[in-house]
Short mmCIF file of C-alpha atoms and ligand atoms in Angstrom, two decimals:
data_model
loop_
_atom_site.label_atom_id
_atom_site.label_comp_id
_atom_site.label_asym_id
_atom_site.label_seq_id
_atom_site.Cartn_x
_atom_site.Cartn_y
_atom_site.Cartn_z
CA MET A 883 -14.27 22.31 3.45
CA ILE A 884 -15.42 18.84 4.26
CA PRO A 885 -19.12 18.93 5.05
CA ASP A 886 -20.54 17.55 8.33
CA TYR A 887 -22.55 15.10 6.45
CA ILE A 888 -21.92 13.55 3.04
CA PRO A 889 -25.02 12.34 1.25
CA ASN A 890 -25.45 10.29 -1.99
CA TRP A 891 -25.72 11.93 -5.33
CA ILE A 892 -28.57 10.31 -7.29
CA GLY A 893 -30.31 11.52 -10.34
CA GLY A 894 -28.76 14.94 -10.01
CA GLU A 895 -29.70 15.41 -6.35
CA GLU A 896 -27.97 15.05 -3.02
CA ARG A 897 -29.97 12.54 -1.02
CA PRO A 898 -29.58 11.03 2.42
CA ALA A 899 -29.53 7.30 2.98
CA GLU A 900 -32.70 5.52 3.68
CA GLY A 901 -33.82 6.13 7.25
CA GLY A 902 -31.17 8.79 7.69
CA ARG A 903 -28.52 6.08 8.51
CA THR A 904 -24.95 7.30 8.75
CA LEU A 905 -21.41 6.00 9.16
CA ASP A 906 -18.58 7.89 10.80
CA LYS A 907 -15.45 8.94 8.85
CA PHE A 908 -12.31 9.43 10.82
CA ASP A 909 -9.19 11.58 10.07
CA PRO A 910 -6.21 9.26 9.53
CA ALA A 911 -3.71 11.96 10.66
CA THR A 912 -5.50 12.65 14.07
CA GLY A 913 -7.77 9.76 14.69
CA SER A 914 -10.69 12.19 15.38
CA ARG A 915 -14.09 12.06 13.66
CA LEU A 916 -14.16 14.01 10.45
CA CYS A 917 -17.84 13.67 9.36
CA ALA A 918 -20.88 11.56 8.96
CA VAL A 919 -21.54 9.71 5.71
CA ALA A 920 -24.60 8.21 4.11
CA ASP A 921 -24.81 4.53 5.08
CA SER A 922 -26.66 3.44 1.98
CA SER A 923 -29.05 0.52 1.81
CA ALA A 924 -29.72 -1.81 -1.02
CA ARG A 925 -32.88 0.27 -1.63
CA ASP A 926 -30.74 3.46 -2.00
CA VAL A 927 -28.50 1.65 -4.47
CA GLN A 928 -31.69 0.56 -6.42
CA GLU A 929 -32.65 4.17 -6.67
CA ALA A 930 -29.28 5.05 -8.16
CA ILE A 931 -29.56 2.22 -10.66
CA ALA A 932 -33.12 3.40 -11.61
CA ALA A 933 -31.77 6.90 -12.18
CA ALA A 934 -28.97 5.59 -14.33
CA ARG A 935 -31.22 3.42 -16.40
CA SER A 936 -33.49 6.26 -17.14
CA ALA A 937 -30.67 8.60 -18.13
CA GLN A 938 -28.72 6.17 -20.18
CA PRO A 939 -30.59 5.88 -23.43
CA ALA A 940 -30.43 9.70 -24.12
CA TRP A 941 -26.84 9.86 -23.05
CA ALA A 942 -26.00 7.00 -25.48
CA ALA A 943 -28.00 8.53 -28.23
CA LEU A 944 -25.69 11.61 -28.16
CA PRO A 945 -22.85 11.21 -30.80
CA ALA A 946 -19.78 10.09 -29.04
CA PRO A 947 -17.81 13.32 -29.80
CA ASP A 948 -20.57 15.17 -27.90
CA ARG A 949 -20.24 12.79 -25.00
CA GLY A 950 -16.57 13.62 -25.19
CA ALA A 951 -17.23 17.28 -25.24
CA ALA A 952 -19.38 16.95 -22.04
CA LEU A 953 -16.67 15.02 -20.35
CA LEU A 954 -14.18 17.64 -21.30
CA GLU A 955 -16.36 20.17 -19.40
CA LEU A 956 -16.18 17.83 -16.40
CA ALA A 957 -12.29 17.55 -16.64
CA LEU A 958 -12.08 21.33 -17.03
CA ALA A 959 -14.25 21.81 -13.96
CA MET A 960 -11.85 19.58 -12.11
CA ARG A 961 -8.95 21.62 -13.32
CA ARG A 962 -10.59 24.83 -12.14
CA HIS A 963 -11.09 23.24 -8.66
CA ARG A 964 -7.90 21.25 -8.56
CA LEU A 965 -6.81 22.78 -5.26
CA ASP A 966 -10.20 22.13 -3.64
CA ILE A 967 -10.18 18.53 -4.84
CA ALA A 968 -6.53 18.00 -3.73
CA ALA A 969 -7.43 19.55 -0.24
CA MET A 970 -10.18 16.98 0.09
CA VAL A 971 -8.04 14.09 -0.91
CA ALA A 972 -5.30 15.29 1.57
CA ARG A 973 -7.84 15.74 4.30
CA GLU A 974 -9.45 12.46 4.24
CA THR A 975 -6.45 10.32 3.39
CA GLY A 976 -3.79 12.15 5.51
CA LYS A 977 -1.43 12.29 2.55
CA SER A 978 0.44 15.56 1.98
CA PRO A 979 -1.16 18.26 -0.05
CA LYS A 980 1.58 18.00 -2.74
CA ASP A 981 1.01 14.29 -3.21
CA ALA A 982 -2.73 14.84 -3.27
CA LEU A 983 -2.35 17.62 -5.93
CA GLY A 984 -0.08 15.28 -7.96
CA GLU A 985 -2.79 12.66 -7.87
CA THR A 986 -5.46 15.13 -8.79
CA ASP A 987 -3.54 16.41 -11.77
CA GLY A 988 -3.08 12.78 -12.90
CA ALA A 989 -6.87 12.36 -12.69
CA ILE A 990 -7.40 15.52 -14.71
CA SER A 991 -5.05 14.28 -17.46
CA LEU A 992 -6.89 11.03 -17.56
CA GLY A 993 -10.18 12.98 -18.04
CA LEU A 994 -8.63 15.03 -20.87
CA PHE A 995 -7.48 11.84 -22.53
CA PHE A 996 -10.83 10.03 -22.45
CA SER A 997 -12.70 13.17 -23.39
CA GLY A 998 -10.66 12.98 -26.71
CA GLU A 999 -11.60 9.33 -27.06
CA GLY A 1000 -15.17 10.49 -27.92
CA GLN A 1001 -13.73 11.64 -31.25
CA ARG A 1002 -11.88 8.35 -31.71
CA LEU A 1003 -14.35 5.58 -30.62
CA TYR A 1004 -13.04 3.66 -33.55
CA GLY A 1005 -14.05 0.21 -34.75
CA ARG A 1006 -12.25 -1.75 -37.49
CA THR A 1007 -13.15 -2.60 -41.01
CA LEU A 1008 -13.57 -6.27 -41.83
CA GLN A 1009 -12.71 -8.20 -45.02
CA SER A 1010 -15.48 -10.49 -45.92
CA GLY A 1011 -14.92 -13.61 -48.20
CA VAL A 1012 -18.35 -13.03 -49.76
CA PRO A 1013 -18.26 -10.76 -52.76
CA HIS A 1014 -19.85 -7.33 -52.35
CA LYS A 1015 -20.17 -7.76 -48.69
CA TYR A 1016 -18.71 -5.01 -46.57
CA GLY A 1017 -18.19 -5.04 -42.86
CA GLY A 1018 -16.89 -3.29 -39.86
CA THR A 1019 -17.19 -3.16 -36.04
CA ILE A 1020 -18.75 -0.38 -34.03
CA ARG A 1021 -18.65 0.05 -30.21
CA GLN A 1022 -21.88 0.26 -28.35
CA PRO A 1023 -22.44 0.91 -24.56
CA VAL A 1024 -23.07 -2.02 -22.25
CA GLY A 1025 -25.78 0.03 -20.40
CA VAL A 1026 -25.32 0.66 -16.71
CA ALA A 1027 -21.91 0.36 -15.19
CA GLY A 1028 -21.24 -0.24 -11.50
CA LEU A 1029 -17.89 1.29 -10.48
CA ILE A 1030 -16.47 0.34 -7.06
CA VAL A 1031 -13.22 1.87 -5.93
CA ALA A 1032 -10.59 1.67 -3.18
CA ALA A 1033 -9.65 4.52 -0.90
CA ASN A 1034 -5.82 4.71 -1.55
CA THR A 1035 -5.76 7.20 -4.39
CA PRO A 1036 -9.49 8.32 -4.45
CA ILE A 1037 -9.64 10.91 -7.19
CA ALA A 1038 -7.42 8.84 -9.49
CA ASN A 1039 -9.45 5.74 -8.91
CA ILE A 1040 -12.62 7.65 -9.70
CA ALA A 1041 -11.26 9.05 -12.96
CA TRP A 1042 -9.92 5.72 -14.12
CA LYS A 1043 -13.57 4.32 -14.13
CA VAL A 1044 -15.90 7.18 -14.62
CA PHE A 1045 -14.34 8.75 -17.73
CA PRO A 1046 -14.05 5.66 -19.92
CA ALA A 1047 -17.36 4.36 -18.75
CA LEU A 1048 -19.17 7.47 -19.68
CA VAL A 1049 -17.48 8.16 -22.93
CA CYS A 1050 -18.60 4.76 -24.15
CA GLY A 1051 -22.20 5.83 -23.63
CA ASN A 1052 -22.99 3.97 -20.29
CA ALA A 1053 -24.56 5.65 -17.24
CA ALA A 1054 -22.74 4.85 -14.05
CA ILE A 1055 -23.11 4.34 -10.30
CA LEU A 1056 -19.89 5.05 -8.49
CA LYS A 1057 -19.57 3.38 -5.06
CA MET A 1058 -17.05 5.20 -3.02
CA ALA A 1059 -14.85 3.59 -0.44
CA GLU A 1060 -15.96 4.06 3.19
CA ASP A 1061 -12.71 5.98 4.01
CA THR A 1062 -12.84 8.62 1.17
CA PRO A 1063 -16.50 9.67 0.86
CA GLY A 1064 -15.58 13.33 0.38
CA THR A 1065 -13.70 12.91 -2.81
CA GLY A 1066 -16.83 11.29 -4.32
CA TRP A 1067 -18.89 14.08 -2.96
CA ILE A 1068 -16.77 16.96 -4.51
CA PHE A 1069 -16.57 14.95 -7.80
CA GLY A 1070 -20.31 14.88 -7.82
CA ARG A 1071 -20.36 18.75 -7.32
CA MET A 1072 -17.97 19.09 -10.36
CA ALA A 1073 -20.29 16.87 -12.49
CA ARG A 1074 -23.13 19.20 -11.68
CA GLU A 1075 -21.15 22.34 -12.43
CA SER A 1076 -20.01 20.87 -15.72
CA GLY A 1077 -23.66 20.29 -16.82
CA LEU A 1078 -23.38 16.47 -17.03
CA PRO A 1079 -27.12 15.50 -17.45
CA ASP A 1080 -28.75 14.22 -14.30
CA GLY A 1081 -28.58 10.53 -13.65
CA VAL A 1082 -25.68 9.90 -16.05
CA LEU A 1083 -23.39 9.68 -13.06
CA ASN A 1084 -24.72 8.63 -9.53
CA ILE A 1085 -22.56 8.31 -6.48
CA VAL A 1086 -23.47 6.17 -3.55
CA GLN A 1087 -21.63 6.03 -0.16
CA GLY A 1088 -21.68 3.27 2.40
CA VAL A 1089 -20.43 -0.11 3.50
CA GLY A 1090 -19.07 -2.41 0.77
CA ALA A 1091 -20.79 -5.52 1.93
CA VAL A 1092 -24.21 -3.77 1.64
CA SER A 1093 -24.12 -0.99 -1.02
CA GLY A 1094 -21.24 -2.37 -3.01
CA ALA A 1095 -22.81 -5.90 -2.95
CA ALA A 1096 -26.23 -4.53 -4.01
CA LEU A 1097 -24.68 -2.99 -7.12
CA VAL A 1098 -22.88 -6.13 -7.99
CA GLU A 1099 -26.01 -8.32 -7.51
CA SER A 1100 -28.39 -6.10 -9.61
CA PRO A 1101 -29.34 -7.60 -12.92
CA ASP A 1102 -29.65 -4.08 -14.22
CA VAL A 1103 -25.93 -3.49 -13.92
CA GLY A 1104 -24.35 -4.76 -17.16
CA VAL A 1105 -20.62 -4.19 -16.20
CA VAL A 1106 -18.96 -4.02 -12.86
CA SER A 1107 -15.55 -2.52 -12.63
CA PHE A 1108 -13.80 -3.10 -9.27
CA THR A 1109 -10.57 -1.82 -7.76
CA GLY A 1110 -9.81 -3.36 -4.47
CA SER A 1111 -8.64 -6.39 -2.62
CA THR A 1112 -8.25 -9.84 -4.14
CA ALA A 1113 -10.55 -11.33 -1.56
CA VAL A 1114 -13.51 -8.94 -2.37
CA GLY A 1115 -12.67 -9.18 -6.03
CA ARG A 1116 -13.02 -12.94 -6.01
CA ARG A 1117 -16.51 -12.64 -4.37
CA ILE A 1118 -17.58 -10.05 -6.88
CA ALA A 1119 -16.40 -12.34 -9.77
CA GLU A 1120 -18.46 -15.19 -8.36
CA VAL A 1121 -21.64 -13.01 -8.18
CA CYS A 1122 -21.07 -11.60 -11.70
CA GLY A 1123 -20.22 -15.06 -13.02
CA ARG A 1124 -23.55 -16.48 -11.78
CA ARG A 1125 -25.42 -13.77 -13.67
CA LEU A 1126 -22.98 -13.55 -16.56
CA ALA A 1127 -22.24 -9.85 -16.13
CA ARG A 1128 -19.10 -8.40 -17.39
CA VAL A 1129 -16.58 -7.76 -14.72
CA SER A 1130 -13.21 -6.01 -14.64
CA LEU A 1131 -11.00 -6.61 -11.54
CA GLU A 1132 -8.10 -4.56 -10.64
CA LEU A 1133 -6.79 -6.22 -7.45
CA GLY A 1134 -3.70 -6.53 -5.12
CA GLY A 1135 -0.07 -7.11 -5.69
CA LYS A 1136 2.98 -8.34 -3.83
CA ASN A 1137 5.30 -6.61 -6.12
CA PRO A 1138 9.08 -7.51 -6.43
CA LEU A 1139 11.96 -5.07 -7.17
CA VAL A 1140 15.12 -6.97 -8.04
CA VAL A 1141 18.58 -5.40 -7.44
CA CYS A 1142 21.30 -7.19 -9.47
CA ASP A 1143 25.10 -7.08 -8.68
CA ASP A 1144 25.69 -4.59 -11.46
CA ALA A 1145 22.92 -2.13 -10.32
CA ASP A 1146 23.55 1.52 -9.50
CA LEU A 1147 22.83 0.95 -5.80
CA ASP A 1148 21.98 4.58 -4.95
CA ARG A 1149 19.39 4.59 -7.80
CA ALA A 1150 18.03 1.28 -6.59
CA VAL A 1151 17.80 2.58 -2.98
CA HIS A 1152 16.03 5.76 -4.23
CA TRP A 1153 13.41 3.73 -6.19
CA SER A 1154 13.00 1.06 -3.51
CA VAL A 1155 12.19 3.74 -0.86
CA LEU A 1156 9.67 5.47 -3.07
CA SER A 1157 8.05 2.18 -4.20
CA ALA A 1158 7.91 0.78 -0.71
CA PHE A 1159 6.93 3.84 1.30
CA SER A 1160 5.38 6.61 -0.77
CA ASN A 1161 1.61 6.96 -0.18
CA ALA A 1162 2.47 4.99 3.06
CA GLY A 1163 2.73 1.82 0.87
CA GLN A 1164 -0.91 2.00 0.01
CA ARG A 1165 -0.50 1.33 -3.69
CA CYS A 1166 -1.45 -1.71 -5.56
CA ALA A 1167 1.91 -1.23 -7.24
CA SER A 1168 4.04 -0.80 -4.14
CA ALA A 1169 7.23 -2.78 -3.88
CA SER A 1170 6.79 -5.13 -0.96
CA ARG A 1171 9.63 -7.59 -1.79
CA ILE A 1172 13.09 -6.50 -2.59
CA ILE A 1173 15.18 -9.25 -3.99
CA VAL A 1174 18.96 -8.52 -3.84
CA PHE A 1175 21.84 -10.41 -5.49
CA ALA A 1176 23.97 -11.81 -2.54
CA PRO A 1177 27.21 -10.06 -3.35
CA VAL A 1178 25.60 -6.60 -3.04
CA TYR A 1179 23.05 -7.52 -0.25
CA GLU A 1180 24.91 -6.00 2.70
CA ALA A 1181 25.83 -2.77 0.83
CA PHE A 1182 22.29 -2.35 -0.40
CA ARG A 1183 20.72 -3.18 2.99
CA GLU A 1184 22.92 -0.65 4.70
CA ARG A 1185 21.92 2.16 2.27
CA LEU A 1186 18.38 1.21 2.39
CA LEU A 1187 18.28 1.27 6.19
CA ALA A 1188 20.02 4.69 6.20
CA ALA A 1189 17.59 5.99 3.66
CA THR A 1190 14.62 4.61 5.82
CA ASP A 1191 16.05 6.35 8.82
CA ARG A 1192 15.93 9.67 7.03
CA LEU A 1193 12.26 9.42 6.14
CA SER A 1194 9.96 11.96 7.79
CA VAL A 1195 6.43 10.65 8.68
CA GLY A 1196 3.47 13.07 8.80
CA PRO A 1197 0.72 14.76 6.81
CA THR A 1198 2.66 17.84 5.45
CA ASP A 1199 4.53 18.63 2.44
CA ALA A 1200 7.83 18.29 4.36
CA ASP A 1201 7.01 14.66 5.05
CA ASP A 1202 7.75 11.62 3.00
CA LEU A 1203 4.83 9.55 3.95
CA GLY A 1204 1.60 9.97 5.93
CA PRO A 1205 -0.69 7.64 8.02
CA VAL A 1206 -2.45 4.68 6.76
CA ILE A 1207 -6.13 4.95 6.01
CA ASN A 1208 -7.81 3.48 9.14
CA ARG A 1209 -7.18 1.85 12.49
CA ARG A 1210 -8.29 -1.59 11.19
CA GLN A 1211 -5.56 -1.60 8.57
CA LEU A 1212 -2.93 -0.28 11.07
CA GLU A 1213 -3.71 -3.07 13.53
CA ALA A 1214 -3.81 -5.79 10.88
CA MET A 1215 -0.33 -4.80 9.78
CA CYS A 1216 1.05 -4.77 13.32
CA ALA A 1217 -0.43 -8.26 13.85
CA ALA A 1218 1.05 -9.64 10.62
CA LEU A 1219 4.52 -8.31 11.71
CA ASP A 1220 4.07 -9.88 15.14
CA ARG A 1221 3.46 -13.27 13.46
CA ALA A 1222 6.39 -12.83 11.14
CA ARG A 1223 8.61 -12.04 14.10
CA ASP A 1224 7.37 -15.25 15.82
CA GLN A 1225 8.31 -17.20 12.68
CA GLY A 1226 11.86 -15.91 12.75
CA ALA A 1227 11.82 -12.70 10.65
CA ARG A 1228 14.17 -9.93 11.81
CA ILE A 1229 12.83 -6.34 11.70
CA PRO A 1230 15.81 -4.00 11.68
CA ARG A 1231 13.56 -0.93 11.07
CA GLY A 1232 10.04 -0.11 12.27
CA GLY A 1233 7.84 -3.01 13.00
CA SER A 1234 5.12 -1.13 14.92
CA ARG A 1235 2.86 1.93 14.97
CA LEU A 1236 4.42 5.33 15.84
CA ASP A 1237 3.41 6.10 19.39
CA ASP A 1238 5.30 9.32 19.99
CA PRO A 1239 3.20 12.35 20.90
CA ALA A 1240 3.20 13.77 17.33
CA HIS A 1241 1.86 10.51 15.91
CA ALA A 1242 0.10 8.46 18.62
CA ALA A 1243 -3.42 9.70 17.86
CA GLY A 1244 -3.26 9.13 14.06
CA PHE A 1245 -2.93 5.89 12.13
CA TYR A 1246 0.84 6.03 11.66
CA MET A 1247 2.87 2.96 10.87
CA ALA A 1248 6.59 3.25 11.21
CA PRO A 1249 8.39 2.63 7.84
CA THR A 1250 9.35 -0.98 8.23
CA VAL A 1251 12.03 -3.26 6.81
CA TYR A 1252 12.14 -6.89 7.51
CA GLU A 1253 14.43 -9.69 6.48
CA ASN A 1254 15.09 -13.40 7.09
CA ALA A 1255 11.66 -14.47 6.01
CA ALA A 1256 11.09 -17.40 3.74
CA MET A 1257 9.40 -16.58 0.32
CA ASP A 1258 6.53 -19.03 1.27
CA ALA A 1259 5.98 -17.40 4.70
CA GLU A 1260 2.74 -15.56 5.20
CA ILE A 1261 4.42 -12.06 5.40
CA SER A 1262 5.95 -12.76 1.92
CA GLN A 1263 2.78 -13.94 0.27
CA LYS A 1264 0.10 -11.67 1.75
CA GLU A 1265 -0.52 -8.06 0.60
CA LEU A 1266 -0.18 -5.75 3.60
CA PHE A 1267 -0.88 -2.50 1.95
CA GLY A 1268 1.29 -0.35 4.15
CA PRO A 1269 4.80 1.01 4.51
CA ILE A 1270 6.47 -2.54 4.98
CA VAL A 1271 9.10 -4.10 2.79
CA GLY A 1272 11.02 -7.28 2.92
CA LEU A 1273 14.60 -7.99 1.87
CA TYR A 1274 15.35 -11.41 0.21
CA PRO A 1275 18.84 -12.49 -0.90
CA ALA A 1276 19.31 -14.35 -4.35
CA ARG A 1277 22.25 -16.19 -5.67
CA ASP A 1278 21.88 -15.11 -9.25
CA PHE A 1279 19.44 -14.02 -11.90
CA ASP A 1280 17.60 -17.28 -12.16
CA GLU A 1281 17.03 -17.43 -8.47
CA ALA A 1282 15.90 -13.72 -8.33
CA LEU A 1283 13.46 -14.37 -11.14
CA ALA A 1284 12.08 -17.43 -9.48
CA LEU A 1285 11.67 -15.56 -6.25
CA ALA A 1286 10.00 -12.65 -8.07
CA ASN A 1287 7.42 -15.07 -9.60
CA ALA A 1288 6.83 -16.89 -6.33
CA THR A 1289 3.46 -15.39 -5.24
CA PRO A 1290 0.00 -15.81 -6.73
CA TYR A 1291 0.00 -12.14 -7.62
CA GLY A 1292 1.42 -10.56 -10.79
CA LEU A 1293 0.68 -6.93 -10.88
CA THR A 1294 3.98 -4.94 -11.32
CA ALA A 1295 7.82 -5.66 -11.07
CA ALA A 1296 11.00 -3.77 -11.35
CA ILE A 1297 14.70 -4.72 -12.00
CA HIS A 1298 17.82 -2.68 -11.42
CA SER A 1299 20.75 -3.61 -13.61
CA ALA A 1300 23.27 -1.93 -15.90
CA SER A 1301 22.73 -4.93 -18.38
CA VAL A 1302 20.20 -4.30 -21.03
CA HIS A 1303 20.11 -8.04 -21.55
CA ARG A 1304 19.20 -8.81 -17.96
CA CYS A 1305 16.54 -6.13 -18.05
CA ALA A 1306 15.01 -7.37 -21.23
CA LEU A 1307 15.06 -11.03 -20.14
CA PHE A 1308 13.45 -10.11 -16.78
CA ALA A 1309 10.71 -8.12 -18.61
CA GLN A 1310 10.00 -11.22 -20.80
CA ARG A 1311 9.99 -13.76 -17.97
CA VAL A 1312 8.51 -11.98 -14.94
CA ARG A 1313 4.83 -12.69 -14.26
CA ALA A 1314 3.57 -9.10 -14.23
CA GLY A 1315 1.30 -6.77 -16.03
CA VAL A 1316 3.75 -3.81 -15.78
CA VAL A 1317 7.53 -3.99 -15.66
CA ASN A 1318 10.00 -1.15 -15.11
CA ALA A 1319 13.68 -1.34 -15.64
CA ASN A 1320 15.87 0.87 -13.41
CA ALA A 1321 12.82 2.61 -11.90
CA GLY A 1322 10.17 1.86 -9.31
CA THR A 1323 7.34 -0.68 -9.26
CA TYR A 1324 4.70 2.03 -9.65
CA GLY A 1325 3.90 4.76 -12.18
CA SER A 1326 0.95 4.49 -14.61
CA GLU A 1327 -0.18 7.00 -17.28
CA PRO A 1328 -3.65 7.79 -18.54
CA HIS A 1329 -3.00 6.51 -21.96
CA CYS A 1330 -1.30 3.27 -21.01
CA PRO A 1331 -2.78 0.03 -19.96
CA PHE A 1332 -2.43 -1.26 -16.46
CA GLY A 1333 -3.42 -4.49 -14.83
CA GLY A 1334 -2.06 -7.76 -13.62
CA PHE A 1335 -1.47 -11.41 -14.04
CA GLY A 1336 -2.71 -14.22 -11.69
CA GLN A 1337 -4.59 -13.02 -8.65
CA SER A 1338 -3.89 -9.34 -9.35
CA GLY A 1339 -6.89 -9.23 -11.74
CA ASN A 1340 -9.03 -11.02 -14.24
CA GLY A 1341 -7.17 -10.06 -17.42
CA SER A 1342 -8.72 -6.70 -18.21
CA ARG A 1343 -6.63 -3.57 -18.51
CA GLU A 1344 -7.65 -0.09 -17.56
CA PRO A 1345 -6.94 2.82 -18.37
CA GLY A 1346 -5.52 3.49 -21.90
CA THR A 1347 -7.69 2.70 -24.88
CA GLU A 1348 -7.85 -0.87 -23.55
CA ALA A 1349 -10.38 0.41 -21.02
CA LEU A 1350 -12.76 1.04 -23.85
CA ASP A 1351 -13.05 -2.83 -24.27
CA VAL A 1352 -14.25 -3.08 -20.64
CA TYR A 1353 -17.04 -0.60 -21.15
CA SER A 1354 -18.32 -1.28 -24.60
CA GLU A 1355 -19.92 -4.04 -26.55
CA LEU A 1356 -18.38 -4.74 -30.03
CA LYS A 1357 -20.90 -5.19 -32.76
CA ALA A 1358 -19.98 -6.56 -36.22
CA VAL A 1359 -22.09 -4.87 -39.00
CA TYR A 1360 -22.24 -6.14 -42.49
CA THR A 1361 -23.87 -4.69 -45.73
CA ILE A 1362 -24.25 -6.58 -48.95
CA VAL A 1363 -24.17 -4.26 -51.90
CA ASP A 1364 -26.30 -5.24 -54.94
CA ALA A 1365 -23.61 -5.01 -57.63
CA ALA A 1366 -26.30 -5.50 -60.33
CA LYS A 1367 -27.84 -2.15 -59.40
CA VAL A 1368 -24.60 -0.05 -59.84
P1 NAD B 1978 -11.53 -3.53 -0.38
O1 NAD B 1978 -11.57 -4.70 -1.29
O2 NAD B 1978 -11.77 -3.84 1.08
O3 NAD B 1978 -12.50 -2.46 -0.80
C1 NAD B 1978 -12.56 -1.87 -2.02
C2 NAD B 1978 -13.93 -1.31 -2.32
O4 NAD B 1978 -14.90 -2.48 -2.40
C3 NAD B 1978 -14.62 -0.37 -1.33
O5 NAD B 1978 -15.38 0.61 -2.01
C4 NAD B 1978 -15.54 -1.29 -0.51
O6 NAD B 1978 -16.51 -0.55 -0.01
C5 NAD B 1978 -16.04 -2.20 -1.60
N1 NAD B 1978 -16.52 -3.54 -1.13
C6 NAD B 1978 -16.05 -4.17 -0.02
N2 NAD B 1978 -16.78 -5.39 0.15
C7 NAD B 1978 -17.53 -5.38 -0.87
C8 NAD B 1978 -18.46 -6.41 -1.41
N3 NAD B 1978 -18.72 -7.53 -0.76
N4 NAD B 1978 -19.17 -6.19 -2.52
C9 NAD B 1978 -18.96 -5.03 -3.27
N5 NAD B 1978 -18.11 -4.05 -2.92
C10 NAD B 1978 -17.33 -4.31 -1.70
O7 NAD B 1978 -10.13 -2.96 -0.59
P2 NAD B 1978 -9.31 -1.74 0.17
O8 NAD B 1978 -8.62 -2.50 1.38
O9 NAD B 1978 -10.22 -0.68 0.42
O10 NAD B 1978 -8.26 -1.43 -0.93
C11 NAD B 1978 -7.02 -1.84 -0.96
C12 NAD B 1978 -6.92 -2.95 -2.10
O11 NAD B 1978 -7.04 -2.38 -3.35
C13 NAD B 1978 -5.57 -3.51 -2.14
O12 NAD B 1978 -5.56 -4.94 -2.29
C14 NAD B 1978 -4.87 -2.88 -3.37
O13 NAD B 1978 -3.88 -3.56 -3.91
C15 NAD B 1978 -6.13 -2.75 -4.18
N6 NAD B 1978 -5.92 -1.83 -5.34
C16 NAD B 1978 -5.69 -2.31 -6.61
C17 NAD B 1978 -5.46 -1.33 -7.62
C18 NAD B 1978 -5.26 -1.85 -9.02
O14 NAD B 1978 -5.36 -1.08 -10.05
N7 NAD B 1978 -5.00 -3.15 -9.28
C19 NAD B 1978 -5.47 0.11 -7.35
C20 NAD B 1978 -5.67 0.48 -6.09
C21 NAD B 1978 -5.86 -0.42 -5.08
#
């Protein structure tokens, strides 16, 4: 089902990388090599940009409802092949088939939503102070969009960017993450099956610092939309800033979940476990800091540790979480935990990779709970992107809020309390782009905006109709009516 070799998809053709260069892709669940992947050069990326440039004017000239109709065909092709897409996502990420299917269905919903936006690409009417002058705004495409995605939820990440970029009339180059090339490949096949015109969507594989960087640097790419780490996002913003290209950054998080003394502790534990450990903690919206009111700290801790002990780790539908995406990430997490231990953190659960016979070959991190770390310690400030969560006691609401806001990030947050007043005040005062009361830190919907404060992004919001602002230029158009001729 996964091919031995994954090529690029440029101008409606599958093409190898220049010189036949390849990268190896490994199976996170077993550590064995899965396939070879096109290791694209800057020249390969230039070819993809040229294909997009040549296809874009005709695509933009289609009425927006027709673009929407073409994208509906793509969403429907995805729906026909939802099991194949989910199988690919599960195979190359190591997540369970059921989680992969949930992610795939979310991506299809997003495609359906943005197809409909073709019929609603609204502007506004403007009220001029000049007599007989009528005005309004219209949306126009930016041109060529460079879309760079992370590996954690590959088909969702693709849909979040491709559908809004294309419905606005842009042509796109999608740069897949090194660890999830197959999901891009299968998506290209769906695009072909759906009849999307050649060159409107191009998919390049390869190393971020080479093929991703070439996309970001190209003067022919008018808008760059990036989902990934804050460190890479900052570099991309610098390059785009120099050439004044539009850029949308969906970056990392160190998201807090606050448990108050009046919380339903079982519900708080349920959501904490899901927020910290589902998808092996590889969500930008994972909870990585659980801040607990002191009077219920011990009771919450005991239940959280018991729930952590019940988790099953593996790649099947009977498991709660799978492996992390690659060896590098696994080793980086273990090293961060070693440093935290040296600085006095206690680690009552997990703390290392799983090395029993069922897990030793794969990239499995034990679900990890640590405590006794200062909020300004490295482990409390740096996103680890794995199944690792810290417990932090707080005296009262004010201290819990201050701790929640004590990182440079601001992506998502949650509070558990029976008090609607506490929940509402927290929602007002926490520095986060998404806040949930009595739920988890994650959970986005296709028609709702998502994005973060601070170093979690640069202020843009995708998806929802807000994503249309990322991918279109707004033009104000005025007409003066000659009243004398009426
Ligand atoms: P990463 O930043 O290493 O890589 C992301 C993508 O950028 C990959 O496709 C990679 O090839 C590419 N890339 C790397 N260097 C590049 C460069 N110099 N120029 C252009 N492209 C480059 O991130 P990762 O570790 O793969 O993903 C995890 C990160 O993504 C976490 O920080 C997570 O929070 C974040 N994320 C954010 C959201 C969100 O919506 N805010 C969603 C998912 C993941």
